[in-house]
XYZ file of N, CA, C and O in Angstrom:
744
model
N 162.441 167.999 128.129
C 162.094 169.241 128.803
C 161.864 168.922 130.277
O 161.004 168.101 130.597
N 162.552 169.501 131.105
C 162.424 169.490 132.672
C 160.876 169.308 133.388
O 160.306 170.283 132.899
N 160.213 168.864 133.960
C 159.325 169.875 134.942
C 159.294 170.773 134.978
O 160.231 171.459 134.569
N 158.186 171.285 135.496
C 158.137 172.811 135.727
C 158.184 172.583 137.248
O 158.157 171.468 137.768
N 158.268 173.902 137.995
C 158.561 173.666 139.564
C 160.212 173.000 139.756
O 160.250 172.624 140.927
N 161.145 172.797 139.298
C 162.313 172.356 139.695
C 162.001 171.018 140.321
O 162.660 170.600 141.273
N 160.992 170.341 139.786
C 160.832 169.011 140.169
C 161.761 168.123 139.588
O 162.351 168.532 138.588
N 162.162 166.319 140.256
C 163.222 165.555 139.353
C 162.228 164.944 138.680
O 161.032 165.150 138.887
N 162.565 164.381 138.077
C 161.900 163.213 137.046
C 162.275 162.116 137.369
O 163.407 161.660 137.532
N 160.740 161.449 137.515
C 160.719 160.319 138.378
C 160.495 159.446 137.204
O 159.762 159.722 136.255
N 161.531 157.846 137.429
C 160.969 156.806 136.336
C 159.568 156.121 136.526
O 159.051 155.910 137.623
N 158.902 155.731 135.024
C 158.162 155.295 135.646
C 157.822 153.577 136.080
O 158.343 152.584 135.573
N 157.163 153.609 136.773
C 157.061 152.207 137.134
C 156.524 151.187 136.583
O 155.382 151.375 136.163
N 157.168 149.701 136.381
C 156.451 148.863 135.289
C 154.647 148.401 135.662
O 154.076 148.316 136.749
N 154.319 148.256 134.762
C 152.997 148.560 134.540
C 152.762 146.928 135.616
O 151.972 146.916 136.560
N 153.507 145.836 135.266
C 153.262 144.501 135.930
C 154.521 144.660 136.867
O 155.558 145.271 136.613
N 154.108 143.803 138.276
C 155.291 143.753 139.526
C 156.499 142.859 138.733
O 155.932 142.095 137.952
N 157.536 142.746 138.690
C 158.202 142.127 138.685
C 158.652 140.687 139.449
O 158.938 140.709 140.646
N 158.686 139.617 138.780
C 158.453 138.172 139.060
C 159.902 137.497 138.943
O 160.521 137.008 137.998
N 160.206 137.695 140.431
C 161.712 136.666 140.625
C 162.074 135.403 140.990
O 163.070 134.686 140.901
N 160.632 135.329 141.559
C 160.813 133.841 142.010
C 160.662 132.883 141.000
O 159.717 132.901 140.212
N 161.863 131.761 140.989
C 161.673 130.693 139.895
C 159.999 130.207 139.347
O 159.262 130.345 138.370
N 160.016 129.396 141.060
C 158.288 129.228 140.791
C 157.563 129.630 139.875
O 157.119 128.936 138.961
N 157.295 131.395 140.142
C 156.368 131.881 140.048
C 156.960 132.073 138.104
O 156.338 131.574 137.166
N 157.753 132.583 138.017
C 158.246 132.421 136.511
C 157.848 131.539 135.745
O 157.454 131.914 134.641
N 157.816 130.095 136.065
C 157.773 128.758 135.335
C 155.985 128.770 135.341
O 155.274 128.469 134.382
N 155.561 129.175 136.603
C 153.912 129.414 136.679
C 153.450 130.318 135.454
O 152.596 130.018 134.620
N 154.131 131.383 135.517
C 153.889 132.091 134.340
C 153.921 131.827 132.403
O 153.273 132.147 131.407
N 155.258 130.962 132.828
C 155.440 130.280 131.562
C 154.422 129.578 131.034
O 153.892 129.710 129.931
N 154.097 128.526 132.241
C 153.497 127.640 131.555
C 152.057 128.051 131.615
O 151.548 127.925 130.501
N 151.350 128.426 132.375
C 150.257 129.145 132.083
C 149.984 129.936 131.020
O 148.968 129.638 130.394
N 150.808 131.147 130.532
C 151.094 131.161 129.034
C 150.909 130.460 127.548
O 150.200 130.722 126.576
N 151.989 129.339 127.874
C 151.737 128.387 127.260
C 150.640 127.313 126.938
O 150.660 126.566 125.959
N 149.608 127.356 127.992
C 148.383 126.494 128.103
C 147.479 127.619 127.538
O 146.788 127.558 126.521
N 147.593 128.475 128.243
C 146.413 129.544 127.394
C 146.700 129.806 125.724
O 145.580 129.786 125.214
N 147.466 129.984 124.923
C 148.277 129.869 123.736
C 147.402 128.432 123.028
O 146.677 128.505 122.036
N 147.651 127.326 123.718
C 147.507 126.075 123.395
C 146.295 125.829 123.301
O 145.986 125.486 122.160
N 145.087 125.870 124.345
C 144.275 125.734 124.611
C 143.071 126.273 124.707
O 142.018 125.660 124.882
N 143.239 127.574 124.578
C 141.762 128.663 124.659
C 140.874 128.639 123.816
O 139.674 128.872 123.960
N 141.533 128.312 122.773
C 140.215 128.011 121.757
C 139.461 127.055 122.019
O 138.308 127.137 122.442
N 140.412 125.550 121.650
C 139.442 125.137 122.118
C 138.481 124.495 123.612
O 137.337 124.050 123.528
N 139.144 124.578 124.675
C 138.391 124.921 125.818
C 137.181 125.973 125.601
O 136.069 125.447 125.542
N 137.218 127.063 125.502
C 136.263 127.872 124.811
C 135.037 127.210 123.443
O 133.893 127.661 123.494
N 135.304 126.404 122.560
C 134.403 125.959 122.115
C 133.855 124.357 123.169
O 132.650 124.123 123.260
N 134.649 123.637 123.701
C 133.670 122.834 125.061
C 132.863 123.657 125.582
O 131.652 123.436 125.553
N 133.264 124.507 126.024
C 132.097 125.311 126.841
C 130.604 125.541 126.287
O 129.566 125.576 126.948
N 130.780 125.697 124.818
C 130.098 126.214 124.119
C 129.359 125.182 123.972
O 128.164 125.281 124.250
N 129.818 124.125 123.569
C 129.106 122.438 123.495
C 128.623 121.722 124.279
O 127.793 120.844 124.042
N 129.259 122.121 125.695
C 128.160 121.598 126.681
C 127.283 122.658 127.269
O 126.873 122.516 128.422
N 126.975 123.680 126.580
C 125.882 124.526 127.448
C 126.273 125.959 127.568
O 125.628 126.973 127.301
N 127.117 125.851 127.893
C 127.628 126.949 129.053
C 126.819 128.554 128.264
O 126.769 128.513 127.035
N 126.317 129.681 128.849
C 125.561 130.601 128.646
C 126.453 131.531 128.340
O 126.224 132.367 127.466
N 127.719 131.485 129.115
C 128.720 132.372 129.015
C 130.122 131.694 129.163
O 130.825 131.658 130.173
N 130.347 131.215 128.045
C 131.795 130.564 128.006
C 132.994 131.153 128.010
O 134.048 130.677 128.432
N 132.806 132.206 127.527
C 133.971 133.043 128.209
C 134.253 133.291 129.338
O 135.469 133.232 129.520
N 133.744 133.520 130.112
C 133.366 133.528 131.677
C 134.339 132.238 132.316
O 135.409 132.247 132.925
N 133.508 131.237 131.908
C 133.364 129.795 132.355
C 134.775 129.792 131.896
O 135.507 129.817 132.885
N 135.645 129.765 130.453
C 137.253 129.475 130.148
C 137.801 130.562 131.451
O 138.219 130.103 132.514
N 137.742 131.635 131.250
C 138.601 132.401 132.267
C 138.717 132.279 133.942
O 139.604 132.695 134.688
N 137.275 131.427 134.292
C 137.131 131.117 135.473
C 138.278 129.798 135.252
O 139.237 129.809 136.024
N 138.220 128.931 134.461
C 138.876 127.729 134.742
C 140.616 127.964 134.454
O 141.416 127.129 134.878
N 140.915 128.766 133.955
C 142.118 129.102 133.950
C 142.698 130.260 135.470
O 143.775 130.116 136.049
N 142.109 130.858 135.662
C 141.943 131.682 137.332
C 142.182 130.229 137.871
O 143.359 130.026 138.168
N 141.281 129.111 138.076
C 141.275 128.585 139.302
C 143.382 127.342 138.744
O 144.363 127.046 139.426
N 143.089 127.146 137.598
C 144.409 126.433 137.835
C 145.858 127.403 138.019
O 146.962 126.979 138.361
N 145.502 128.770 137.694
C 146.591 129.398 137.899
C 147.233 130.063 139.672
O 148.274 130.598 140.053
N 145.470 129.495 140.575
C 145.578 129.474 141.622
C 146.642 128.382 142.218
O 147.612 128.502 142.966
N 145.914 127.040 141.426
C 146.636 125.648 142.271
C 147.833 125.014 141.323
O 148.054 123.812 141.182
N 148.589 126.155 140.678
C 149.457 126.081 139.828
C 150.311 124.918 140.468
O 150.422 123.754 140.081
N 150.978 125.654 141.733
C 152.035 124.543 142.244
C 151.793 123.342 143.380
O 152.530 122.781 144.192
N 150.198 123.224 142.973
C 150.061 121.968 143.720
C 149.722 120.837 142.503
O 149.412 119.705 142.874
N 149.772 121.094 141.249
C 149.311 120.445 139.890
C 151.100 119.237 140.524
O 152.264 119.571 140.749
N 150.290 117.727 140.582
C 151.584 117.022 140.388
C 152.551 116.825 139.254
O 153.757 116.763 139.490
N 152.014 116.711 137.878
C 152.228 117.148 136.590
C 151.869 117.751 135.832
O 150.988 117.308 135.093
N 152.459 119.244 135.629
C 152.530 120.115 134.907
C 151.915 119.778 133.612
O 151.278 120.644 133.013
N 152.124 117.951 132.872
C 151.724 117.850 131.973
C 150.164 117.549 131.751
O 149.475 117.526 130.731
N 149.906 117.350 132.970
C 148.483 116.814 133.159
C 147.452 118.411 133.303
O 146.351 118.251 133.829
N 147.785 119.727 132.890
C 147.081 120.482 133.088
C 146.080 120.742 131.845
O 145.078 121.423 132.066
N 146.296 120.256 130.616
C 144.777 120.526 130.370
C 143.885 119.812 130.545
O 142.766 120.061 130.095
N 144.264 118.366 131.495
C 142.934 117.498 131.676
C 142.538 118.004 132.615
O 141.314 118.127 132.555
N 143.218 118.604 134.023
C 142.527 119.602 134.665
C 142.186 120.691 134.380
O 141.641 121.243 135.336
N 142.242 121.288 133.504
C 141.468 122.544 132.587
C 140.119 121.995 131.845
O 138.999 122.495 131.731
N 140.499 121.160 131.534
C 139.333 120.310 131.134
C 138.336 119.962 131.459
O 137.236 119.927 130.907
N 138.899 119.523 132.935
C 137.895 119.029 133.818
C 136.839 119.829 134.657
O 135.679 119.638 135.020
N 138.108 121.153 134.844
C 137.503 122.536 135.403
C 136.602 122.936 134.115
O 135.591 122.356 134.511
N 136.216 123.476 132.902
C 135.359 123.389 132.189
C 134.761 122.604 132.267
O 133.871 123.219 132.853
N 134.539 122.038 132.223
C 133.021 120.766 132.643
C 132.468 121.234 133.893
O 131.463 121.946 133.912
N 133.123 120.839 135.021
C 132.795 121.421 135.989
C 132.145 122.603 136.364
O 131.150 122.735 137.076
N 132.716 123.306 135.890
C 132.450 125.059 135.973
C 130.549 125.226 134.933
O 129.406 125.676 135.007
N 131.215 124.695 134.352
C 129.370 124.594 132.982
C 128.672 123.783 133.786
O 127.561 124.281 133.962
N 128.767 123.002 134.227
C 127.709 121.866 134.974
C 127.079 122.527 136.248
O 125.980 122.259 136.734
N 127.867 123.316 136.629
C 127.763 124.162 138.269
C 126.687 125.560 137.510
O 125.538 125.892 137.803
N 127.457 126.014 136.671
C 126.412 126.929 135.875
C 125.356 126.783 135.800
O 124.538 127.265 136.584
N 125.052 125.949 134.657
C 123.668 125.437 134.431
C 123.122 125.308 135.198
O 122.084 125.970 135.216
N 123.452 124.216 136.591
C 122.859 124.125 137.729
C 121.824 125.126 138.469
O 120.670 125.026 138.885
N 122.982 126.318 138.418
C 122.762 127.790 139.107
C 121.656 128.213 138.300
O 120.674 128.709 138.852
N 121.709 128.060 136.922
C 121.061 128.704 135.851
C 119.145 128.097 136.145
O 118.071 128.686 136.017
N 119.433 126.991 136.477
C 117.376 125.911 136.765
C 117.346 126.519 137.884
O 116.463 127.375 137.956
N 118.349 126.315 139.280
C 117.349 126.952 140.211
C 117.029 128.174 140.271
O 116.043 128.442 140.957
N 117.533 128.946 139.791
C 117.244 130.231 139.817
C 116.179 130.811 138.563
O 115.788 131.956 138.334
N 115.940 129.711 137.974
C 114.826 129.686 136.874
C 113.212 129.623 137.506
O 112.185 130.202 137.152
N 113.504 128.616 138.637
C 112.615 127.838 139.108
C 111.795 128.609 140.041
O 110.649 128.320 140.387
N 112.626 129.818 140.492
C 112.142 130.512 141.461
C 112.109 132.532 141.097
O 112.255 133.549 141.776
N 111.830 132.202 139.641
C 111.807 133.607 138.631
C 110.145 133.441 138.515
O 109.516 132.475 138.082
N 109.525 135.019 139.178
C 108.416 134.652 138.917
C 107.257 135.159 137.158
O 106.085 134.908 136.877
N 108.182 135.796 136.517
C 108.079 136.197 135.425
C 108.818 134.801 134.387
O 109.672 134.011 134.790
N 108.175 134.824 132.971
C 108.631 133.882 132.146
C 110.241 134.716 132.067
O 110.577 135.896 132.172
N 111.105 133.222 131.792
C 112.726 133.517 131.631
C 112.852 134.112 130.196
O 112.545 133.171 129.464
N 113.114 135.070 129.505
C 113.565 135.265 128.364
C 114.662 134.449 127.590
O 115.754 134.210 128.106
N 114.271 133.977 126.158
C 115.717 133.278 125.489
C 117.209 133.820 125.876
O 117.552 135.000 125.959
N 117.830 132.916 126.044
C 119.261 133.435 126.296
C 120.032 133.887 125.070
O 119.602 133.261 124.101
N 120.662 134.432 124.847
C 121.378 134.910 123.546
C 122.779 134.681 123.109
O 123.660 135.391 123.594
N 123.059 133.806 122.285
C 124.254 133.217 122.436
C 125.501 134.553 122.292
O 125.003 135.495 121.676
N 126.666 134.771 122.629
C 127.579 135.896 122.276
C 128.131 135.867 121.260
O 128.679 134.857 120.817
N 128.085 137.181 120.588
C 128.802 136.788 119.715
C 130.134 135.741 118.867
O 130.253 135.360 117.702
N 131.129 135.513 120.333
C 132.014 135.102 120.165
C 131.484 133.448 119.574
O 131.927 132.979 118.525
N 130.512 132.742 120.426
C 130.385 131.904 120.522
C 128.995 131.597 118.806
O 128.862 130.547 118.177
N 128.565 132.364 118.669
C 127.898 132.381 117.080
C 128.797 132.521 116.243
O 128.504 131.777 115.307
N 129.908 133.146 115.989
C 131.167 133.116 115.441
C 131.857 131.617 115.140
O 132.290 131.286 114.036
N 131.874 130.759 116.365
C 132.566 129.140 116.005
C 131.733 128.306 115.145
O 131.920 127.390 114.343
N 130.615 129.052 115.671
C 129.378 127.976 114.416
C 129.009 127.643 113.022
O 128.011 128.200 112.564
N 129.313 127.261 112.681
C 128.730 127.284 111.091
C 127.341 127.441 111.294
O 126.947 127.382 112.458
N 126.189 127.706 110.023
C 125.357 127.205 109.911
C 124.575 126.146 109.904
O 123.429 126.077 110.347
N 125.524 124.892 109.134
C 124.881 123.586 109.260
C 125.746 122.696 110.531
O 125.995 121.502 110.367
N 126.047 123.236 111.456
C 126.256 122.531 113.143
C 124.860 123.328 113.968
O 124.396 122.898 115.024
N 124.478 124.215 113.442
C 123.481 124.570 114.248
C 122.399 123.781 115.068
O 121.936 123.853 116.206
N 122.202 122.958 113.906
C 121.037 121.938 114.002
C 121.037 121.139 114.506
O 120.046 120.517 114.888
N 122.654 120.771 114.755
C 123.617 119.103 115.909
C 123.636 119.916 117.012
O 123.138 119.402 118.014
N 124.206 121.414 117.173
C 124.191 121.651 118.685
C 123.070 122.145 118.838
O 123.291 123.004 119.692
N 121.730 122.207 118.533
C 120.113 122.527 119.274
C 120.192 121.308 119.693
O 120.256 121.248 120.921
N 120.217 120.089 119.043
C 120.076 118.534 118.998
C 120.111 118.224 120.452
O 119.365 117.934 121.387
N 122.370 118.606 119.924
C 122.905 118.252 121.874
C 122.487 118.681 122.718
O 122.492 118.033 123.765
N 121.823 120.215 122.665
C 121.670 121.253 123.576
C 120.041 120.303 124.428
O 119.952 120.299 125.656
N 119.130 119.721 123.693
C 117.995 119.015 124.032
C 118.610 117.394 125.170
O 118.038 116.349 125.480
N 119.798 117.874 125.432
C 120.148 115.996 125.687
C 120.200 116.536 127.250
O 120.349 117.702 127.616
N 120.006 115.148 128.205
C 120.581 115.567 129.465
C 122.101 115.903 129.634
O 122.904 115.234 128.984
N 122.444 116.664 130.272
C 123.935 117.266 130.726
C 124.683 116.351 130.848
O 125.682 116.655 130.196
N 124.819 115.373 131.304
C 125.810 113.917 131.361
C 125.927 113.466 130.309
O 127.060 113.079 130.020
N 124.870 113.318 129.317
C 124.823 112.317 128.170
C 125.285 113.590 127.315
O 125.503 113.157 126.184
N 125.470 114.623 127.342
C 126.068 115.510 126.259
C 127.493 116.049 126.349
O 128.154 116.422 125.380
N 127.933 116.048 127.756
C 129.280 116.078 128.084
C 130.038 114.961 127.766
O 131.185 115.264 127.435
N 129.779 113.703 127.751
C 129.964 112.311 127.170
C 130.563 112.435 126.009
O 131.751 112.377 125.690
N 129.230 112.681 125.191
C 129.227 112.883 124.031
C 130.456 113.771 123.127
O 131.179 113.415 122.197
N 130.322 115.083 123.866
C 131.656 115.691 123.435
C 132.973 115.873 123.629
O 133.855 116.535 123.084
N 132.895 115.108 124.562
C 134.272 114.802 125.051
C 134.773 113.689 124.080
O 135.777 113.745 123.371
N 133.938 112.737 124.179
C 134.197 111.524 123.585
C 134.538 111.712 121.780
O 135.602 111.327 121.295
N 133.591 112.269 121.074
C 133.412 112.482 120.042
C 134.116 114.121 119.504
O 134.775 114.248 118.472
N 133.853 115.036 120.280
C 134.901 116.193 119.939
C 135.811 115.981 119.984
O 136.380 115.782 118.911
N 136.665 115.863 121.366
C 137.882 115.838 122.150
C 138.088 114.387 121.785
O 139.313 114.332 121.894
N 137.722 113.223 121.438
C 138.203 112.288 120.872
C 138.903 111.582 122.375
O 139.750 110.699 122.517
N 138.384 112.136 123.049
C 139.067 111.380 124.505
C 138.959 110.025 124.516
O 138.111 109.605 123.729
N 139.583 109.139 125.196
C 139.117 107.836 126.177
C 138.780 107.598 127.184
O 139.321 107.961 128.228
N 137.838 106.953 127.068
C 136.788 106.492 128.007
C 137.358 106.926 129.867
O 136.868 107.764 130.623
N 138.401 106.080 130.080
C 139.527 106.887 131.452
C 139.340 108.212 131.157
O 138.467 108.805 131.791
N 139.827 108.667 130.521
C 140.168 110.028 130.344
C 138.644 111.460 130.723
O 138.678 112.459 131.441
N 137.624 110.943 129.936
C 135.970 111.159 130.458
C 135.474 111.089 131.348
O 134.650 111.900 131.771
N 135.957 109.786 132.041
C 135.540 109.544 133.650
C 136.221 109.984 134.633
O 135.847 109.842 135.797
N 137.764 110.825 134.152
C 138.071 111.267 134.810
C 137.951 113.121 134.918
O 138.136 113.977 135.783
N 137.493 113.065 133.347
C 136.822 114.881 133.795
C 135.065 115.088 133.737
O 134.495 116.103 133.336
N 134.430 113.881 134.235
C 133.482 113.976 134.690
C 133.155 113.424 136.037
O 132.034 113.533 136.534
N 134.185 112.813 136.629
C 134.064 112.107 138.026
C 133.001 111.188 137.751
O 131.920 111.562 138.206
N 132.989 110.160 137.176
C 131.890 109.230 137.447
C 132.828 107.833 136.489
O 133.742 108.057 135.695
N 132.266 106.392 136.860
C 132.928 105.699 136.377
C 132.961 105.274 134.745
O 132.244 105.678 133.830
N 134.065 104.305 134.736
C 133.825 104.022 133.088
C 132.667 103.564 132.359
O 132.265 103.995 131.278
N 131.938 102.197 133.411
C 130.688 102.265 132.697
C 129.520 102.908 132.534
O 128.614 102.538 131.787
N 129.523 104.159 133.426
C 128.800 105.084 133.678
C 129.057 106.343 132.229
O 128.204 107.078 131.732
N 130.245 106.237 131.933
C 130.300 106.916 130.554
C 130.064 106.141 129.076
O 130.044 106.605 127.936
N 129.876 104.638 129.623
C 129.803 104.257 128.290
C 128.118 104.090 128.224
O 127.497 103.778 127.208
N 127.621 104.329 129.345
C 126.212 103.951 129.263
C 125.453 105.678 129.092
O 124.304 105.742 128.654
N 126.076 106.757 129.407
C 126.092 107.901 129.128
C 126.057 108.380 127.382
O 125.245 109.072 126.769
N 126.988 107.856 127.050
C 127.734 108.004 125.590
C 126.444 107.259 124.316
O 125.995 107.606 123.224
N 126.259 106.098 125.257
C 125.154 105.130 124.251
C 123.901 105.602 124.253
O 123.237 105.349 123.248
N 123.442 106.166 125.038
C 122.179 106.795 125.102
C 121.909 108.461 124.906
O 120.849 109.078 125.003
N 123.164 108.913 124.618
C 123.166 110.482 124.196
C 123.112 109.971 122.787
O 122.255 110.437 122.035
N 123.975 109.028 122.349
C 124.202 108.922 120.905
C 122.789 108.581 120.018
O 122.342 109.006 118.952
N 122.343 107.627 120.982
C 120.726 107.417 120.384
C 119.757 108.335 120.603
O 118.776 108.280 119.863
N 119.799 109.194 121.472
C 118.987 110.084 121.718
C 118.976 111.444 120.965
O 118.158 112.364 120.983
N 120.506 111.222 120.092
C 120.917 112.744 119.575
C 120.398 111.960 118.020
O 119.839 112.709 117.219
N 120.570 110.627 117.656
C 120.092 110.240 116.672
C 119.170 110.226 116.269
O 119.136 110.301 115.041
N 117.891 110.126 116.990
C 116.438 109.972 116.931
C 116.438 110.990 116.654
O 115.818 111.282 115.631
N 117.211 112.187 117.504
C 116.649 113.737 116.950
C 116.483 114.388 115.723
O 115.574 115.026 115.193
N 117.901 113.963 115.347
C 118.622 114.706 114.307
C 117.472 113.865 113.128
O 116.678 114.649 112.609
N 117.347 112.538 112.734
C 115.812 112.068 111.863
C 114.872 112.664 111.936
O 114.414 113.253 110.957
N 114.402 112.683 112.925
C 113.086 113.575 113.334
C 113.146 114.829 112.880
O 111.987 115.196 112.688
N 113.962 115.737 112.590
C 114.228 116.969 111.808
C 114.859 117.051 110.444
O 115.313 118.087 109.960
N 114.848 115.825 109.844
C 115.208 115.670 108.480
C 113.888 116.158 108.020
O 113.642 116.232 106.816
């Protein structure tokens, strides 16, 4: 049926701009493809080292590599920089999260985990991530990298910026420290 008014009929326009440049195509691809690959679990790191709002924290770290898409030297190396940007991004959080604690002049209310993130949990991990959640931030990022993500030692020190023996001395003292805990609540 026509318009009314003897108006033409206009097509309409695609909802996303259209993407011609190779670049930006292959950016798309593979960004795609990493989010596909990776969101879950990037999204549960977050969750394991802290983070208050891990959703946030995954979508921030995927924003910032889809910024420095074509300065990444290997394409294949992007979820250790996704990786690394999660860590990063939670560590900067938290950060934000004490000083601004520090200078709240009312008591802070419990934080409330999101749904999404009570959803990955079982019941009986509850009790390992209060555990981790009690550890310092270095010695628990260690920890799950090492022991979740099954990383190597290089690989840790390189998405925590600090050296190798600095993660193995990290790793040994989260591990004993998460051990003592977890007894102590038997």
């Amino acid at each position: 049926m026509p318009p009314q008014g003897g108006g033409a009929v206009v097509p309409a326009l695609p909802l996303t701009p259209a993407v011609s440049d190779p670049a930006d195509l292959e950016r798309e691809a593979g960004l795609a493809r990493l989010f596909e690959l990776h969101y879950s679990s990037m999204l549960r790191l977050a969750v394991l080292l802290g983070a208050d709002d891990p959703e946030n924290v995954v979508a921030e770290a995927y924003y910032q590599i889809y910024r420095k898409w074509r300065r990444l030297r290997d394409t294949e190396a992007a979820e250790a920089y996704l990786r690394s940007t999660v860590c990063n991004l939670t560590r900067m959080r938290i950060r934000h999260l004490q000083v601004a604690r520090r200078h709240v002049e009312k008591p802070v209310e419990e934080v409330i985990a999101s749904a999404e993130s009570t959803a990955l949990l079982r019941d009986d991990q509850r009790v390992l991530i209060d555990a981790l959640q009690q550890l310092p931030a270095r010695q628990r990022e260690a920890l799950v990298l090492r022991h979740w993500l099954g990383l190597k030692e290089s690989e840790i020190a390189s998405a925590m910026g600090i050296s190798c023996g600095s993660v193995k001395t990290h790793t040994a003292r989260g591990l004993a420290a998460l051990t003592q805990a977890m007894e102590t609540r038997r």
